[in-house]
PDB file of C-alpha atoms in Angstrom:
ATOM      1  CA  MET A   1      83.142  92.566 107.676  1.00 62.00           C
ATOM      2  CA  HIS A   2      86.331  90.940 106.639  1.00 68.00           C
ATOM      3  CA  ASP A   3      89.484  90.297 108.831  1.00 85.00           C
ATOM      4  CA  HIS A   4      91.259  89.167 105.332  1.00 91.00           C
ATOM      5  CA  PRO A   5      93.031  92.295 103.527  1.00 97.00           C
ATOM      6  CA  VAL A   6      90.978  92.760 100.398  1.00 98.00           C
ATOM      7  CA  ALA A   7      92.747  94.199  97.108  1.00 98.00           C
ATOM      8  CA  LEU A   8      91.309  96.273  94.014  1.00 98.00           C
ATOM      9  CA  ILE A   9      93.257  95.247  90.906  1.00 98.00           C
ATOM     10  CA  THR A  10      92.503  97.565  87.567  1.00 97.00           C
ATOM     11  CA  GLY A  11      93.242  95.977  83.972  1.00 95.00           C
ATOM     12  CA  ALA A  12      92.888  92.408  85.928  1.00 95.00           C
ATOM     13  CA  ASN A  13      90.918  90.268  83.070  1.00 94.00           C
ATOM     14  CA  ARG A  14      94.629  89.739  81.114  1.00 95.00           C
ATOM     15  CA  GLY A  15      97.892  90.112  81.309  1.00 95.00           C
ATOM     16  CA  LEU A  16      99.608  90.959  84.512  1.00 96.00           C
ATOM     17  CA  GLY A  17      96.255  92.069  86.016  1.00 97.00           C
ATOM     18  CA  LEU A  18      94.888  88.386  85.924  1.00 97.00           C
ATOM     19  CA  HIS A  19      98.361  87.327  86.703  1.00 97.00           C
ATOM     20  CA  THR A  20      98.313  89.705  90.165  1.00 98.00           C
ATOM     21  CA  SER A  21      95.192  88.855  90.813  1.00 98.00           C
ATOM     22  CA  ARG A  22      95.674  85.330  90.659  1.00 97.00           C
ATOM     23  CA  GLN A  23      98.663  85.614  93.757  1.00 97.00           C
ATOM     24  CA  LEU A  24      96.904  88.272  95.756  1.00 98.00           C
ATOM     25  CA  LEU A  25      94.174  84.735  95.441  1.00 98.00           C
ATOM     26  CA  ALA A  26      96.493  81.948  96.383  1.00 96.00           C
ATOM     27  CA  LEU A  27      97.988  84.676  98.956  1.00 97.00           C
ATOM     28  CA  GLY A  28      94.995  84.595 101.163  1.00 96.00           C
ATOM     29  CA  TRP A  29      93.901  87.919  99.715  1.00 98.00           C
ATOM     30  CA  SER A  30      90.198  89.003  98.314  1.00 97.00           C
ATOM     31  CA  VAL A  31      90.031  90.552  94.865  1.00 98.00           C
ATOM     32  CA  VAL A  32      88.065  93.037  92.844  1.00 98.00           C
ATOM     33  CA  THR A  33      89.044  92.321  89.665  1.00 97.00           C
ATOM     34  CA  GLY A  34      88.164  95.553  87.970  1.00 97.00           C
ATOM     35  CA  VAL A  35      87.098  94.883  83.809  1.00 96.00           C
ATOM     36  CA  ARG A  36      87.106  97.443  81.507  1.00 93.00           C
ATOM     37  CA  GLN A  37      84.653  95.893  78.994  1.00 93.00           C
ATOM     38  CA  ALA A  38      81.464  94.703  81.411  1.00 94.00           C
ATOM     39  CA  ASP A  39      80.893  91.373  79.849  1.00 94.00           C
ATOM     40  CA  LEU A  40      84.293  90.610  80.482  1.00 95.00           C
ATOM     41  CA  CYS A  41      83.524  90.318  84.119  1.00 96.00           C
ATOM     42  CA  SER A  42      81.614  86.516  83.784  1.00 96.00           C
ATOM     43  CA  GLN A  43      84.820  85.563  82.035  1.00 96.00           C
ATOM     44  CA  THR A  44      87.404  86.792  84.728  1.00 97.00           C
ATOM     45  CA  GLU A  45      85.470  85.115  87.828  1.00 96.00           C
ATOM     46  CA  ALA A  46      85.853  82.195  85.897  1.00 96.00           C
ATOM     47  CA  ALA A  47      89.164  82.645  85.329  1.00 96.00           C
ATOM     48  CA  LEU A  48      90.394  82.731  88.623  1.00 96.00           C
ATOM     49  CA  ALA A  49      87.389  80.674  90.511  1.00 96.00           C
ATOM     50  CA  ASP A  50      90.055  78.076  90.860  1.00 96.00           C
ATOM     51  CA  ALA A  51      92.458  80.468  93.075  1.00 95.00           C
ATOM     52  CA  VAL A  52      89.895  82.168  95.821  1.00 95.00           C
ATOM     53  CA  GLN A  53      90.942  80.378  99.181  1.00 94.00           C
ATOM     54  CA  THR A  54      87.773  79.421 101.371  1.00 94.00           C
ATOM     55  CA  GLY A  55      86.398  82.052 103.404  1.00 92.00           C
ATOM     56  CA  ARG A  56      87.452  84.816 100.925  1.00 96.00           C
ATOM     57  CA  PHE A  57      85.977  86.197  97.681  1.00 96.00           C
ATOM     58  CA  LEU A  58      86.446  87.117  94.156  1.00 97.00           C
ATOM     59  CA  MET A  59      84.578  89.692  92.436  1.00 97.00           C
ATOM     60  CA  ALA A  60      84.522  91.473  88.821  1.00 97.00           C
ATOM     61  CA  VAL A  61      83.151  94.899  88.272  1.00 97.00           C
ATOM     62  CA  ALA A  62      83.489  97.090  85.217  1.00 97.00           C
ATOM     63  CA  LEU A  63      85.431 100.054  85.762  1.00 97.00           C
ATOM     64  CA  ASP A  64      86.233 101.972  83.574  1.00 96.00           C
ATOM     65  CA  LEU A  65      89.060 104.940  84.651  1.00 95.00           C
ATOM     66  CA  THR A  66      88.845 107.253  82.289  1.00 94.00           C
ATOM     67  CA  GLN A  67      85.449 108.054  83.735  1.00 95.00           C
ATOM     68  CA  PRO A  68      85.800 109.233  87.645  1.00 96.00           C
ATOM     69  CA  SER A  69      81.646 107.800  88.250  1.00 96.00           C
ATOM     70  CA  SER A  70      83.260 104.311  87.339  1.00 96.00           C
ATOM     71  CA  VAL A  71      85.914 104.644  89.848  1.00 96.00           C
ATOM     72  CA  ARG A  72      83.480 105.749  92.460  1.00 95.00           C
ATOM     73  CA  ALA A  73      80.937 103.035  91.713  1.00 96.00           C
ATOM     74  CA  ALA A  74      83.387  99.943  91.995  1.00 96.00           C
ATOM     75  CA  VAL A  75      85.008 101.342  94.886  1.00 95.00           C
ATOM     76  CA  ALA A  76      81.192 101.435  97.044  1.00 96.00           C
ATOM     77  CA  ALA A  77      81.181  97.898  95.506  1.00 95.00           C
ATOM     78  CA  VAL A  78      83.872  96.884  96.827  1.00 95.00           C
ATOM     79  CA  GLN A  79      83.096  98.757 100.872  1.00 94.00           C
ATOM     80  CA  ALA A  80      79.127  97.126 100.332  1.00 95.00           C
ATOM     81  CA  ARG A  81      81.374  93.347  99.523  1.00 94.00           C
ATOM     82  CA  ALA A  82      84.199  93.711 102.434  1.00 94.00           C
ATOM     83  CA  GLY A  83      83.742  96.839 103.970  1.00 94.00           C
ATOM     84  CA  ARG A  84      87.472  97.919 103.598  1.00 95.00           C
ATOM     85  CA  LEU A  85      89.899  98.057 100.657  1.00 96.00           C
ATOM     86  CA  ASP A  86      93.479  97.336 101.834  1.00 96.00           C
ATOM     87  CA  ALA A  87      95.272  97.495  98.264  1.00 96.00           C
ATOM     88  CA  ALA A  88      94.665  98.316  95.021  1.00 96.00           C
ATOM     89  CA  VAL A  89      97.158  97.835  91.567  1.00 97.00           C
ATOM     90  CA  ALA A  90      96.951 100.535  89.299  1.00 95.00           C
ATOM     91  CA  ASN A  91      97.590  97.567  86.644  1.00 95.00           C
ATOM     92  CA  ALA A  92      95.528  98.860  83.341  1.00 94.00           C
ATOM     93  CA  GLY A  93      96.818 100.553  80.893  1.00 90.00           C
ATOM     94  CA  GLN A  94      97.301 101.774  77.300  1.00 88.00           C
ATOM     95  CA  PHE A  95     100.648 100.911  75.324  1.00 82.00           C
ATOM     96  CA  LEU A  96     101.143 102.671  72.026  1.00 75.00           C
ATOM     97  CA  ASP A  97     102.186  99.779  70.116  1.00 69.00           C
ATOM     98  CA  ARG A  98     103.139 101.031  66.763  1.00 68.00           C
ATOM     99  CA  ALA A  99     105.161 102.828  65.026  1.00 70.00           C
ATOM    100  CA  PHE A 100     104.689 106.274  64.262  1.00 70.00           C
ATOM    101  CA  GLY A 101     106.384 108.921  62.460  1.00 73.00           C
ATOM    102  CA  PRO A 102     106.212 112.754  63.889  1.00 71.00           C
ATOM    103  CA  LEU A 103     103.286 113.781  61.191  1.00 76.00           C
ATOM    104  CA  ASP A 104     101.548 110.193  62.050  1.00 79.00           C
ATOM    105  CA  VAL A 105     100.295 110.602  64.933  1.00 79.00           C
ATOM    106  CA  ASP A 106      96.885 109.852  66.228  1.00 82.00           C
ATOM    107  CA  PRO A 107      95.830 112.747  68.638  1.00 84.00           C
ATOM    108  CA  ASP A 108      93.128 111.074  69.654  1.00 89.00           C
ATOM    109  CA  LEU A 109      95.538 107.907  70.153  1.00 86.00           C
ATOM    110  CA  VAL A 110      97.475 109.341  72.077  1.00 86.00           C
ATOM    111  CA  ARG A 111      94.692 111.309  74.640  1.00 91.00           C
ATOM    112  CA  GLN A 112      93.522 108.062  75.170  1.00 91.00           C
ATOM    113  CA  THR A 113      96.457 106.737  76.505  1.00 90.00           C
ATOM    114  CA  PHE A 114      97.102 109.277  78.798  1.00 92.00           C
ATOM    115  CA  ASP A 115      93.605 109.333  79.842  1.00 93.00           C
ATOM    116  CA  ILE A 116      93.841 106.197  80.558  1.00 92.00           C
ATOM    117  CA  ASN A 117      97.445 105.690  82.109  1.00 91.00           C
ATOM    118  CA  THR A 118      97.705 108.802  83.649  1.00 93.00           C
ATOM    119  CA  LEU A 119      94.372 110.370  84.959  1.00 92.00           C
ATOM    120  CA  GLY A 120      92.741 106.734  85.292  1.00 92.00           C
ATOM    121  CA  THR A 121      95.647 106.146  87.170  1.00 92.00           C
ATOM    122  CA  LEU A 122      94.715 109.771  89.675  1.00 92.00           C
ATOM    123  CA  ASN A 123      90.976 108.901  89.446  1.00 93.00           C
ATOM    124  CA  LEU A 124      92.225 105.802  91.328  1.00 92.00           C
ATOM    125  CA  ALA A 125      94.035 107.210  94.150  1.00 89.00           C
TER     126      ALA A 125
END
């Protein structure tokens, strides 16, 4: 379908994921941005629209790496649009950015962080 490379970038609505998307678009790639919150898809596309080269595409998809069905749906959307996927950038992640005492650790937050950072990457692979 397409003769140019196509990348899927997770966590692409801000920070490193957004900048990586912009750089790949500038290099002539088509980019699918994976965004955990579906309501941010159009905002992400708008933020990157000026970087899309002629003949390339940008598409934002809702993608929750902790849900294998969400990962499968995102990859299926890429396949339907491009017929190929050349690179996946596992950028999404969560950081425990506050200080904890040894007895103050929230097990649910640790589990959520593990699910996103470790299992999410495995789901994408």
